[in-house]
mmCIF file of C-alpha atoms in Angstrom:
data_model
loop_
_atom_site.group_PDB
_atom_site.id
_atom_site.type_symbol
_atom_site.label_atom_id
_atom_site.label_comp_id
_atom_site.label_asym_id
_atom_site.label_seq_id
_atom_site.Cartn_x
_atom_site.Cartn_y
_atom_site.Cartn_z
ATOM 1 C CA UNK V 1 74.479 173.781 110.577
ATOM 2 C CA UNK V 2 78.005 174.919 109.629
ATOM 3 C CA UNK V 3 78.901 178.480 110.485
ATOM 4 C CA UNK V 4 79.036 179.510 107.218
ATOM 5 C CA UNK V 5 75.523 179.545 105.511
ATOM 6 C CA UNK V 6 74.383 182.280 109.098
ATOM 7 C CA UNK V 7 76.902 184.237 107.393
ATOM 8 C CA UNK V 8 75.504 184.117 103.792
ATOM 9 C CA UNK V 9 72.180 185.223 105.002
ATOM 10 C CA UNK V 10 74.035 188.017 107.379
ATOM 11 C CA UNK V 11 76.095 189.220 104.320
ATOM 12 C CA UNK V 12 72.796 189.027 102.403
ATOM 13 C CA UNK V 13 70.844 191.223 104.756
ATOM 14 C CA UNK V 14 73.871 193.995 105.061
ATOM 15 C CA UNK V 15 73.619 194.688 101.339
ATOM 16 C CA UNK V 16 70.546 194.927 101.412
ATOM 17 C CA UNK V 17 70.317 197.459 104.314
ATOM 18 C CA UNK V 18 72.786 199.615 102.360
ATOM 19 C CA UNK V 19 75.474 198.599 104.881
ATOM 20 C CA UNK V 20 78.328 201.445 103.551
ATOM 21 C CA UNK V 21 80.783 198.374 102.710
ATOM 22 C CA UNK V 22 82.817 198.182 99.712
ATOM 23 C CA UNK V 23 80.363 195.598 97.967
ATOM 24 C CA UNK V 24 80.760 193.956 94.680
ATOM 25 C CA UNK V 25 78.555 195.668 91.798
ATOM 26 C CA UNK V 26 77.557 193.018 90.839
ATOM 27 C CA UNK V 27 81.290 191.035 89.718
ATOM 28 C CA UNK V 28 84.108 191.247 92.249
ATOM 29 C CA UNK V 29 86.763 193.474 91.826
ATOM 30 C CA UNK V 30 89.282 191.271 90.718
ATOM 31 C CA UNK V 31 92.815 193.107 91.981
ATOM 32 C CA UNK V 32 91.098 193.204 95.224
ATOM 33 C CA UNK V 33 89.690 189.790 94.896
ATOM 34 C CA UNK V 34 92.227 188.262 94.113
ATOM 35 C CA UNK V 35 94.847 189.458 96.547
ATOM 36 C CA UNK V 36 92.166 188.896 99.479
ATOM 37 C CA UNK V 37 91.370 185.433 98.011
ATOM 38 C CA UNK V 38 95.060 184.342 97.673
ATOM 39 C CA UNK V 39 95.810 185.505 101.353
ATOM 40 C CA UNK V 40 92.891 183.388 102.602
ATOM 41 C CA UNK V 41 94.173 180.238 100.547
ATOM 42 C CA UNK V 42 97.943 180.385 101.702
ATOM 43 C CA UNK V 43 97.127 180.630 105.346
ATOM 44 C CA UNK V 44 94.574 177.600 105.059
ATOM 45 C CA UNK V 45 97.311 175.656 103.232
ATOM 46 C CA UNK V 46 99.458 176.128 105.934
ATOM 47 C CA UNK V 47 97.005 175.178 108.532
ATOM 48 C CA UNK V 48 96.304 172.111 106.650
ATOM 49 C CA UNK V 49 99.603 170.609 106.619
ATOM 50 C CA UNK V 50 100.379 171.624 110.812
ATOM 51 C CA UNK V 51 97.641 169.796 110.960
ATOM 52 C CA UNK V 52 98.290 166.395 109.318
ATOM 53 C CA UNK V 53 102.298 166.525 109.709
ATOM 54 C CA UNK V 54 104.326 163.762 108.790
ATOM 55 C CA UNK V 55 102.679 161.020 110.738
ATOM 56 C CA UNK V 56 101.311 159.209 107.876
ATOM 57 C CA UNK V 57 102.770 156.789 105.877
ATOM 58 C CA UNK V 58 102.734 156.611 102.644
ATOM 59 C CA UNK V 59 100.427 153.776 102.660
ATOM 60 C CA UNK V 60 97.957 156.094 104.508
ATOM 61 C CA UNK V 61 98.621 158.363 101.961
ATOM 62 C CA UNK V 62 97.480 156.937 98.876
ATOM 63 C CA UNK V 63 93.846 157.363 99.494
ATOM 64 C CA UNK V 64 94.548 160.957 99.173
ATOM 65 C CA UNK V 65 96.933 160.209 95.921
ATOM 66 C CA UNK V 66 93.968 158.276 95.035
ATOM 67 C CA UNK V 67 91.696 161.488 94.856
ATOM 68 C CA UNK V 68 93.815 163.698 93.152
ATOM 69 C CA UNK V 69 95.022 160.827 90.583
ATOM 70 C CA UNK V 70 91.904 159.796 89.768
ATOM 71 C CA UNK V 71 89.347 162.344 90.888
ATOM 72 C CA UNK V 72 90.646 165.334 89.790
ATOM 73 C CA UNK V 73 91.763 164.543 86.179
ATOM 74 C CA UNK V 74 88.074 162.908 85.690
ATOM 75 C CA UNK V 75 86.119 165.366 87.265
ATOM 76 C CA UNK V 76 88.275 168.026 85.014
ATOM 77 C CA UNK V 77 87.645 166.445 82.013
ATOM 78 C CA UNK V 78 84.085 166.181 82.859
ATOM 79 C CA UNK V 79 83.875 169.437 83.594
ATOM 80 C CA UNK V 80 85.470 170.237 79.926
ATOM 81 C CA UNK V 81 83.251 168.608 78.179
ATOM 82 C CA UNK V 82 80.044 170.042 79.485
ATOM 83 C CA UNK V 83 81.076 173.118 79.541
ATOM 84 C CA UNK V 84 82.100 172.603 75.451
ATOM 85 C CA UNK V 85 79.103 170.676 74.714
ATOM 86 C CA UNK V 86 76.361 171.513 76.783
ATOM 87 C CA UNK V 87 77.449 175.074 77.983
ATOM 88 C CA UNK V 88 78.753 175.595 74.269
ATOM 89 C CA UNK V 89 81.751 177.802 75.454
ATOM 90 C CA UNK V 90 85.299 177.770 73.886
ATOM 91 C CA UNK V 91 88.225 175.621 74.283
ATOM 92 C CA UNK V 92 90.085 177.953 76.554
ATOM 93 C CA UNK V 93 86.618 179.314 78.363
ATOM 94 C CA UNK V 94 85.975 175.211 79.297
ATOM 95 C CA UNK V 95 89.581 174.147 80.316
ATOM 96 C CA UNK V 96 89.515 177.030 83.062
ATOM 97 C CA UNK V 97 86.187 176.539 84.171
ATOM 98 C CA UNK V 98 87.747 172.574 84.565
ATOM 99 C CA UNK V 99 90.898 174.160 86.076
ATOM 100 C CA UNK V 100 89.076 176.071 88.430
ATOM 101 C CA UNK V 101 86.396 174.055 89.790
ATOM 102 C CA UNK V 102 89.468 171.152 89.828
ATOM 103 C CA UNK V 103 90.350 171.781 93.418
ATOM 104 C CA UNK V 104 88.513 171.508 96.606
ATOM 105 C CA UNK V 105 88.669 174.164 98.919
ATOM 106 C CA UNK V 106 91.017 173.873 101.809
ATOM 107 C CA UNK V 107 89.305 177.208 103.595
ATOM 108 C CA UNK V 108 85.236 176.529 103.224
ATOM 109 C CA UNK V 109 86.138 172.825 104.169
ATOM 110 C CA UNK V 110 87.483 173.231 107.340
ATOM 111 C CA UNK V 111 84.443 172.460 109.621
ATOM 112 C CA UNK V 112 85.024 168.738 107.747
ATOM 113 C CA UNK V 113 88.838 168.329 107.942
ATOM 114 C CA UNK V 114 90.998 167.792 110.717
ATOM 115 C CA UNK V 115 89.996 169.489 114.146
ATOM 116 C CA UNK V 116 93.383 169.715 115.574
ATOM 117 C CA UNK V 117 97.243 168.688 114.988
ATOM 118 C CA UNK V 118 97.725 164.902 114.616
ATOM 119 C CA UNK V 119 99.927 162.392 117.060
ATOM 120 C CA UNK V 120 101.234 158.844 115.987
ATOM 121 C CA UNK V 121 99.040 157.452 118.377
ATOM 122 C CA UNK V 122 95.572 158.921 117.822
ATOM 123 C CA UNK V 123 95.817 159.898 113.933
ATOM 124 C CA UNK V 124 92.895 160.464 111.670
ATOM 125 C CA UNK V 125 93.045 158.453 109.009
ATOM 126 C CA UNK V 126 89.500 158.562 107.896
ATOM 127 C CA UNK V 127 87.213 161.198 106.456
ATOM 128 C CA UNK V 128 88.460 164.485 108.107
ATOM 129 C CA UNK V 129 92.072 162.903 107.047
ATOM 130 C CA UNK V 130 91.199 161.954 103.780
ATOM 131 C CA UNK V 131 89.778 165.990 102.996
ATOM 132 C CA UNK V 132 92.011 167.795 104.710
ATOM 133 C CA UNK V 133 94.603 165.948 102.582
ATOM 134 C CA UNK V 134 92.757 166.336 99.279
ATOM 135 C CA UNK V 135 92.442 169.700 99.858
ATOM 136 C CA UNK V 136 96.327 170.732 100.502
ATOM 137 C CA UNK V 137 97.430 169.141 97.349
ATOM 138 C CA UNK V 138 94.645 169.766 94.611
ATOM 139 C CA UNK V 139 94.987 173.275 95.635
ATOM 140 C CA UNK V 140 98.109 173.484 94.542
ATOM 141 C CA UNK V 141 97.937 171.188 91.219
ATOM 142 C CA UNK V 142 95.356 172.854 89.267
ATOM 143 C CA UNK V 143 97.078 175.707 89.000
ATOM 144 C CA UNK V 144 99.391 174.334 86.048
ATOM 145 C CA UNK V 145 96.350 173.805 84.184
ATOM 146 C CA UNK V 146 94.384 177.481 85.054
ATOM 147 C CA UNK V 147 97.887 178.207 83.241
ATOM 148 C CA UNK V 148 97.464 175.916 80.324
ATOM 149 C CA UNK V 149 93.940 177.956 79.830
ATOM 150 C CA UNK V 150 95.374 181.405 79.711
ATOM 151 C CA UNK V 151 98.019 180.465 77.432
ATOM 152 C CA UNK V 152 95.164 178.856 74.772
ATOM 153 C CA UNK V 153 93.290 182.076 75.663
ATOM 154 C CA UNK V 154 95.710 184.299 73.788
ATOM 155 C CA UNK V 155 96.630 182.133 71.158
ATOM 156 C CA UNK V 156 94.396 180.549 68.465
ATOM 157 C CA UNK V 157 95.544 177.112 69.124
ATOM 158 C CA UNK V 158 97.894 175.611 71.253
ATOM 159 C CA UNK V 159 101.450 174.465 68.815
ATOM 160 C CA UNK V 160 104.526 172.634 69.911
ATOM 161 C CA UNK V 161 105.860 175.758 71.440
ATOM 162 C CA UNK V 162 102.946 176.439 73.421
ATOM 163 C CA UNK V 163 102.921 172.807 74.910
ATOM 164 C CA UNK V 164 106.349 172.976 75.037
ATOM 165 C CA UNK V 165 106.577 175.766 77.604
ATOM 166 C CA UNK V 166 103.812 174.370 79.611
ATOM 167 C CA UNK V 167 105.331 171.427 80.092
ATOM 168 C CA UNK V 168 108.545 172.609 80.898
ATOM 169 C CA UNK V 169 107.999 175.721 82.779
ATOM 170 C CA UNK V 170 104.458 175.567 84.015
ATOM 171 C CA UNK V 171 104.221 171.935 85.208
ATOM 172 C CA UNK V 172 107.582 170.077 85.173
ATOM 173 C CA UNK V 173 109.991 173.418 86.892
ATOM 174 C CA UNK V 174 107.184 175.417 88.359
ATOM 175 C CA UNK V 175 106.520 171.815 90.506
ATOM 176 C CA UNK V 176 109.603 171.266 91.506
ATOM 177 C CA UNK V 177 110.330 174.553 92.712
ATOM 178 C CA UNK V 178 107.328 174.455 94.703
ATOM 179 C CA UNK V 179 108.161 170.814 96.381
ATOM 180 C CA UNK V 180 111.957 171.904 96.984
ATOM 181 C CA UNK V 181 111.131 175.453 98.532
ATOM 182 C CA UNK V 182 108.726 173.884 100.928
ATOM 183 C CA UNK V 183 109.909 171.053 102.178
ATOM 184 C CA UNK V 184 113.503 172.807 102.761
ATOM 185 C CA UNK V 185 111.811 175.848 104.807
ATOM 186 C CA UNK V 186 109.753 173.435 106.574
ATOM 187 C CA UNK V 187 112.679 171.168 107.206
ATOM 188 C CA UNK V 188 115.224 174.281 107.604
ATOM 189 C CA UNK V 189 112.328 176.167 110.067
ATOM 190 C CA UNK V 190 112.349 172.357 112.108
ATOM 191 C CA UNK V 191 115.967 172.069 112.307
ATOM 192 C CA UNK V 192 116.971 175.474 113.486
ATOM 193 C CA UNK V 193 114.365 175.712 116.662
ATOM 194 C CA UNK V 194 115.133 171.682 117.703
ATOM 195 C CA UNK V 195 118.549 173.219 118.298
ATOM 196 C CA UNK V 196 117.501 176.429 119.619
ATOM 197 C CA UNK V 197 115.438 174.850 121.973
ATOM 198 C CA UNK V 198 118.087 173.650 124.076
ATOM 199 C CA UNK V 199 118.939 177.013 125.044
ATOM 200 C CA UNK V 200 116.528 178.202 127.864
ATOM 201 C CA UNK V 201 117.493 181.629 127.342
ATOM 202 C CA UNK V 202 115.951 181.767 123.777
ATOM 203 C CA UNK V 203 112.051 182.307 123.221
ATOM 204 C CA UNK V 204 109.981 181.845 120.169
ATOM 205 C CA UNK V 205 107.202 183.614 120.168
ATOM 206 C CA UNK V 206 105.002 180.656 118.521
ATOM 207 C CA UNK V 207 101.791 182.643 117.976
ATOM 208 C CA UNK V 208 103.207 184.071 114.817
ATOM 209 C CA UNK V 209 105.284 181.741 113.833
ATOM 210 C CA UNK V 210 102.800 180.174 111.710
ATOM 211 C CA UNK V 211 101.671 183.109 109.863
ATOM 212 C CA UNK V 212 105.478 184.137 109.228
ATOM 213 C CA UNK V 213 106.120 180.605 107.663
ATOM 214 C CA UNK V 214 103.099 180.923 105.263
ATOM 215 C CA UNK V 215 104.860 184.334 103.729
ATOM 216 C CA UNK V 216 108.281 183.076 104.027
ATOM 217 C CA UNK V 217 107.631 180.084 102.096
ATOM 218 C CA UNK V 218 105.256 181.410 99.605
ATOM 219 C CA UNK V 219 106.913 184.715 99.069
ATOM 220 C CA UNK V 220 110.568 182.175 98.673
ATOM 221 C CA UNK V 221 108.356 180.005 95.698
ATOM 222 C CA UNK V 222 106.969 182.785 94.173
ATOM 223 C CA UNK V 223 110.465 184.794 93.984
ATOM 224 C CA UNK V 224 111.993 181.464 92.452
ATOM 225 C CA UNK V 225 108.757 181.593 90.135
ATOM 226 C CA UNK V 226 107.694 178.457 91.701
ATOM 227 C CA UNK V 227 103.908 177.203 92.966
ATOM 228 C CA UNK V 228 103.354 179.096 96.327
ATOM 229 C CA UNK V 229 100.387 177.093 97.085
ATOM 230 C CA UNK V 230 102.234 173.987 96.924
ATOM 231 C CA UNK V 231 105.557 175.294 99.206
ATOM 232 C CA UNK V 232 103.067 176.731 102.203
ATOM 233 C CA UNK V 233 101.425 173.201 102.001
ATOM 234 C CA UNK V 234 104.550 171.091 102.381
ATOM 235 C CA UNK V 235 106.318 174.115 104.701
ATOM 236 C CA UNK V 236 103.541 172.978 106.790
ATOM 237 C CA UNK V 237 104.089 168.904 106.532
ATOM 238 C CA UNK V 238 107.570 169.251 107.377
ATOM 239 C CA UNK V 239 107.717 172.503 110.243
ATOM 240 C CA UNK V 240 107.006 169.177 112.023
ATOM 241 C CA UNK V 241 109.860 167.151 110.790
ATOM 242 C CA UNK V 242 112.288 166.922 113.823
ATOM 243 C CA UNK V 243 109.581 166.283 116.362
ATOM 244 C CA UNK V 244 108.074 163.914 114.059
ATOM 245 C CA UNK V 245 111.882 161.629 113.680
ATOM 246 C CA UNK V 246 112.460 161.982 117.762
ATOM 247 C CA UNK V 247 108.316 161.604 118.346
ATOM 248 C CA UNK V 248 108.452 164.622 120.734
ATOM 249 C CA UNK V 249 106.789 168.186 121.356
ATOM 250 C CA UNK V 250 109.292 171.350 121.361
ATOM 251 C CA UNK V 251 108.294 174.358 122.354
ATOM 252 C CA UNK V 252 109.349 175.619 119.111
ATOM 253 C CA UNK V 253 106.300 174.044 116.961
ATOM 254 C CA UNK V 254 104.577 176.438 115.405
ATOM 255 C CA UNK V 255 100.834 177.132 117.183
ATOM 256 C CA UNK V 256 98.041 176.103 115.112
ATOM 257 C CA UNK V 257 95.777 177.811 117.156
ATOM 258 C CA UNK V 258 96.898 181.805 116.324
ATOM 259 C CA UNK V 259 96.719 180.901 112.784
ATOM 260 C CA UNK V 260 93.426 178.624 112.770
ATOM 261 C CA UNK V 261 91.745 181.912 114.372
ATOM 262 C CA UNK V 262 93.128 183.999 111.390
ATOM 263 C CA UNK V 263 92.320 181.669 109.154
ATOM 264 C CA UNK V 264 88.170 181.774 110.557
ATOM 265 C CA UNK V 265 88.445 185.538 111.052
ATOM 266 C CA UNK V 266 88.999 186.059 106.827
ATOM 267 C CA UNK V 267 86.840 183.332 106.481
ATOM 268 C CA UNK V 268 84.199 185.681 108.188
ATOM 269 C CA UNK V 269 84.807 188.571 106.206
ATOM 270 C CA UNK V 270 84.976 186.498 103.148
ATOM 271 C CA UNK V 271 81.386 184.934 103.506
ATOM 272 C CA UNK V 272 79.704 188.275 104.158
ATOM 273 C CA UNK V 273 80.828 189.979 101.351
ATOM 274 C CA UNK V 274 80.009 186.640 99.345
ATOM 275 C CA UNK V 275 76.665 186.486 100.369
ATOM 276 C CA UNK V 276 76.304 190.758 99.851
ATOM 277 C CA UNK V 277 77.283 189.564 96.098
ATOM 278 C CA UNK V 278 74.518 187.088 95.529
ATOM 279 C CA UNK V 279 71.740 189.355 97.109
ATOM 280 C CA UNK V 280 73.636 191.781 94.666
ATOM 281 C CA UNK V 281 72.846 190.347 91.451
ATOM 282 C CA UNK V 282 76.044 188.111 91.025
ATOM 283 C CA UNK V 283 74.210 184.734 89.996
ATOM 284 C CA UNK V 284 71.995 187.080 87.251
ATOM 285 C CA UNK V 285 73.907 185.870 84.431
ATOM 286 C CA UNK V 286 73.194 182.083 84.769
ATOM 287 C CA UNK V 287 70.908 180.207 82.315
ATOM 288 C CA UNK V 288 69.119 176.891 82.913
ATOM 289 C CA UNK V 289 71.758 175.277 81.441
ATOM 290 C CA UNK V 290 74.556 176.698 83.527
ATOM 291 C CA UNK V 291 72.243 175.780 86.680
ATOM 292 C CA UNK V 292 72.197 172.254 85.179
ATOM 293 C CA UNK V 293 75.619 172.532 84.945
ATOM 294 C CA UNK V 294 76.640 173.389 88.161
ATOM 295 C CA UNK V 295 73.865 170.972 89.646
ATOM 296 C CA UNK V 296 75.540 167.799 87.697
ATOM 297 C CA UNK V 297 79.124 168.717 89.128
ATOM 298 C CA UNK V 298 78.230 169.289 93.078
ATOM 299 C CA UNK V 299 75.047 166.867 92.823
ATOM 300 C CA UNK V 300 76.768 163.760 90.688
ATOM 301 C CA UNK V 301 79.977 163.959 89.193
ATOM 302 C CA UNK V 302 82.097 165.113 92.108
ATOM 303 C CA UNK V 303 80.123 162.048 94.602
ATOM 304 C CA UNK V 304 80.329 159.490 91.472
ATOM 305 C CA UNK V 305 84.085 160.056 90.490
ATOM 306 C CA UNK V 306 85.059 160.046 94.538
ATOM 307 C CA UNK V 307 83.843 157.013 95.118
ATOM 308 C CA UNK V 308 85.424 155.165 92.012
ATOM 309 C CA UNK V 309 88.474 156.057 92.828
ATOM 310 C CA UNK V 310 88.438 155.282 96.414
ATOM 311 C CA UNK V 311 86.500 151.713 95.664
ATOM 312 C CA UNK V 312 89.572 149.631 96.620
ATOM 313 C CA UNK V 313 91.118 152.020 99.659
ATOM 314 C CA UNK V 314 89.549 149.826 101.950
ATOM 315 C CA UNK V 315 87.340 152.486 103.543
ATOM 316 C CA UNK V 316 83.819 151.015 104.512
ATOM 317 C CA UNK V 317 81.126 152.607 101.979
ATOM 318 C CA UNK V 318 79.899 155.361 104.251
ATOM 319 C CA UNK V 319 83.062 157.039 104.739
ATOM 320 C CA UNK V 320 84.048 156.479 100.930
ATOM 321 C CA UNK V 321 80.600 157.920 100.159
ATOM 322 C CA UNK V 322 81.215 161.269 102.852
ATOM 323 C CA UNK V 323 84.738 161.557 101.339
ATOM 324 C CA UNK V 324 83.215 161.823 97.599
ATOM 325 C CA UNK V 325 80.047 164.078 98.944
ATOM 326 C CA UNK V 326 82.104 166.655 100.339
ATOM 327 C CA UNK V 327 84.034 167.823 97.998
ATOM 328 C CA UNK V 328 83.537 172.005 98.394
ATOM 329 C CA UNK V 329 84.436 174.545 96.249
ATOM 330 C CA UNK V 330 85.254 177.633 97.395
ATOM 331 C CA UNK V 331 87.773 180.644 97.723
ATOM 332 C CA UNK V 332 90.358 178.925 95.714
ATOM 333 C CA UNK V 333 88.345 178.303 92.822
ATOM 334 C CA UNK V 334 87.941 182.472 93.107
ATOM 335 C CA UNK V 335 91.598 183.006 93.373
ATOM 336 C CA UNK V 336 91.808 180.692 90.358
ATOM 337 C CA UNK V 337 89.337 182.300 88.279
ATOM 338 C CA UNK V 338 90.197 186.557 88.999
ATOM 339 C CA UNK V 339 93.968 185.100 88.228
ATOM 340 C CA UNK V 340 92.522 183.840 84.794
ATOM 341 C CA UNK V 341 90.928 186.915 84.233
ATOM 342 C CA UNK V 342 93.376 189.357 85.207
ATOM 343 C CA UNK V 343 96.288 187.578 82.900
ATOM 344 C CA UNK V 344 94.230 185.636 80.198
ATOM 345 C CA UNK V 345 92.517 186.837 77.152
ATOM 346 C CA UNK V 346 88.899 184.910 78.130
ATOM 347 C CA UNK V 347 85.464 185.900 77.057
ATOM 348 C CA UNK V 348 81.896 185.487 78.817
ATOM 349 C CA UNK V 349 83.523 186.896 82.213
ATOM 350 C CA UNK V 350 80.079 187.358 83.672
ATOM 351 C CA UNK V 351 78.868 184.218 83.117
ATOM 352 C CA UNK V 352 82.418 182.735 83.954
ATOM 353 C CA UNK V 353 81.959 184.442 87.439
ATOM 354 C CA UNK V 354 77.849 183.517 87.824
ATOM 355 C CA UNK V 355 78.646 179.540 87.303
ATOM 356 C CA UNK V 356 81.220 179.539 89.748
ATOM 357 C CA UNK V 357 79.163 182.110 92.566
ATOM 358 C CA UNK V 358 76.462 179.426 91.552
ATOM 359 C CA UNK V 359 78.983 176.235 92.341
ATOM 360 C CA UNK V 360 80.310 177.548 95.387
ATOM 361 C CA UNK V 361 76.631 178.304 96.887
ATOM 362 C CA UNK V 362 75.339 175.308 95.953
ATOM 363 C CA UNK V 363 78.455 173.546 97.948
ATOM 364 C CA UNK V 364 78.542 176.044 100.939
ATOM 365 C CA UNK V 365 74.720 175.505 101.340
ATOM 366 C CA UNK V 366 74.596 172.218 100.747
ATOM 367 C CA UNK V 367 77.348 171.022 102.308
ATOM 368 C CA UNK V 368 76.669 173.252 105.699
ATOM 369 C CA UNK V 369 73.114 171.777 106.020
ATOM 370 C CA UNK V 370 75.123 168.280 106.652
ATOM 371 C CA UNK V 371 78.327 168.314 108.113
ATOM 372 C CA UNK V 372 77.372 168.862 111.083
ATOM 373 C CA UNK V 373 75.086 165.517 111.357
ATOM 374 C CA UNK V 374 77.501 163.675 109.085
ATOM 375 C CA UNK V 375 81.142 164.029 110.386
ATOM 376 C CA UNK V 376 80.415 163.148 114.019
ATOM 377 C CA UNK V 377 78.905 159.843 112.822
ATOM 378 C CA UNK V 378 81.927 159.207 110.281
ATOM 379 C CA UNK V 379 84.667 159.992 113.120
ATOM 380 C CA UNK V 380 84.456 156.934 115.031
ATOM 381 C CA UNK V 381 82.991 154.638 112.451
#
């Protein structure tokens, strides 16, 4: 059993002892929320991309391309038109519930990504690889389209001016900020302690380094009015870039460890004061059809849509299966949806809020109850 669902059922029994903690009545606060969630998100970014580096090529990277190419703009559109259809909820109201349920969570999934930092000569390139992966990039994508929702949510259609700016500002420079920020911290941050190193006089003190990098790189993207998200992920791919060319260690890499424990520490905090919400009434505003909903996105669509696009990556049919099954939502989709909220002009918040508390249960539950049987098998298959 992952370590999560123990603390779903310990944040459920504080609330209901009365535990004098600032719990949600029964929404989240969403300034709070979504400060706290964004934190969480950035750090687990950067932890994902220490972690994979740049010791894959691009051939053993288009099994992750794969996923967001093809996964993530079907499973979105799915999404869309349920939640129009079935869920009967407005244009804008559907494309951010397909916005935010896009991405898979790099934070909740990291009892099935990548254990530790990767070498040339014993890389993961299967399951844990494949997530870990998925989950630094789609992070960072769906937030173009979150925008593309708030700007139909305060107009009454969406004209050539409308599109116009999205595609310019919100996708096309909003990307490329992002992808130039990060990989030129990552790559300055790599650069600057290879040549430091050589002077035994200078120490870095590598516990923090990590955590600095994250707000350097995100705070840099967001000044430029870039994609943070995307910067911490690629800061993280290339703080490895140097070692990586010369395939050494320095003493100057950044320690995974410090920031791994920070990273499970708000984790902790996170899941007790999500499972205080769901004793606390937060799921009270589904329906049977919302249930459905959610049900048909964890239960079908999400497995269904993984495995098509990964049915010629040459992964055997378990591990193309596990890939497609685990696909968790969690504390981004939150960030996601309190950022809608808080900026966008969007109806049924409530019930907004209950389908996604319901989606991200569903996953954390689910998904706890078999990783721990599942990913040792896949590993070494």
């Amino acid at each position: 059993m992952s370590f999560t669902v123990p603390l779903l059922v310990l944040g459920g029994l504080l609330f209901y002892l009365e535990t004098p903690l600032p719990w949600p009545n029964p929404v989240w606060d969403i300034d709070t929320t979504l400060k706290f969630s964004e934190l969480v998100v950035i750090i687990s970014l950067m932890v994902a991309g220490l972690k994979i580096g740049l010791n894959y090529s691009w051939k053993e990277w288009s099994n992750p391309f794969r996923l967001i190419g093809v996964t993530m703009p079907l499973f979105m559109l799915v999404v869309f038109l349920l939640a129009y259809y079935l869920l009967e909820f407005s244009g804008p109201v559907a494309l951010l519930l397909a916005a935010v349920l896009a991405p898979t969570d790099p934070a909740l999934a990291s009892d099935i990504q990548l254990n530790k930092k990767q070498e040339i000569g014993s890389k993961n390139v299967g399951v844990q690889y494949n997530l870990t992966a998925e989950a630094g990039l789609n992070d960072s994508l769906a937030f173009p389209f979150v925008f593309l929702a708030i700007l139909w949510s305060q107009h009454d259609s969406l004209d050539y001016q409308q599109w116009k700016t999205w595609l310019g500002y919100y996708l096309v420079y909003k990307l490329t900020v992002g992808i130039i920020v990060g990989i030129a911290i990552g790559f300055a941050y790599s650069y600057i302690t290879t040549k430091m190193a050589k002077y035994k006089g200078l120490k870095i003190q590598k516990a923090f380094v990590a955590i600095s990098l994250t707000l350097i790189s995100y705070g840099a993207a967001e000044l430029l009015e870039g994609y943070g998200f995307l910067s911490v992920f690629l800061t993280g791919l290339f703080a490895h870039y140097h070692k990586h060319a010369k395939n050494q260690s320095t003493e100057s890499e950044p320690s995974i460890g410090f920031i791994t424990d920070v990273e499970r520490f708000f984790i902790i905090f996170w899941m007790i004061f999500f499972g205080g919400s769901i004793v606390g009434g937060i799921l009270n505003f589904n329906t049977i059809p919302t249930l459905l909903f959610g049900s048909i996105l964890v239960l079908i669509a999400r497995p269904l849509l993984g495995y098509i696009s990964l049915y010629k990556s040459g992964l055997n049919a378990k591990k193309k299966w596990a890939i497609s099954f685990f696909g968790i939502r969690g504390i981004g989709s939150v960030f996601y949806l309190t950022y809608a909220i808080k900026y966008g002009n969007f109806s049924d918040i409530n019930s907004l809020f209950s389908i996604v508390a319901f989606i991200i249960l569903l996953s954390i539950v689910l998904h706890g109850f078999t990783t721990k049987r599942l990913i040792p098998k896949l590993t070494n298959d």
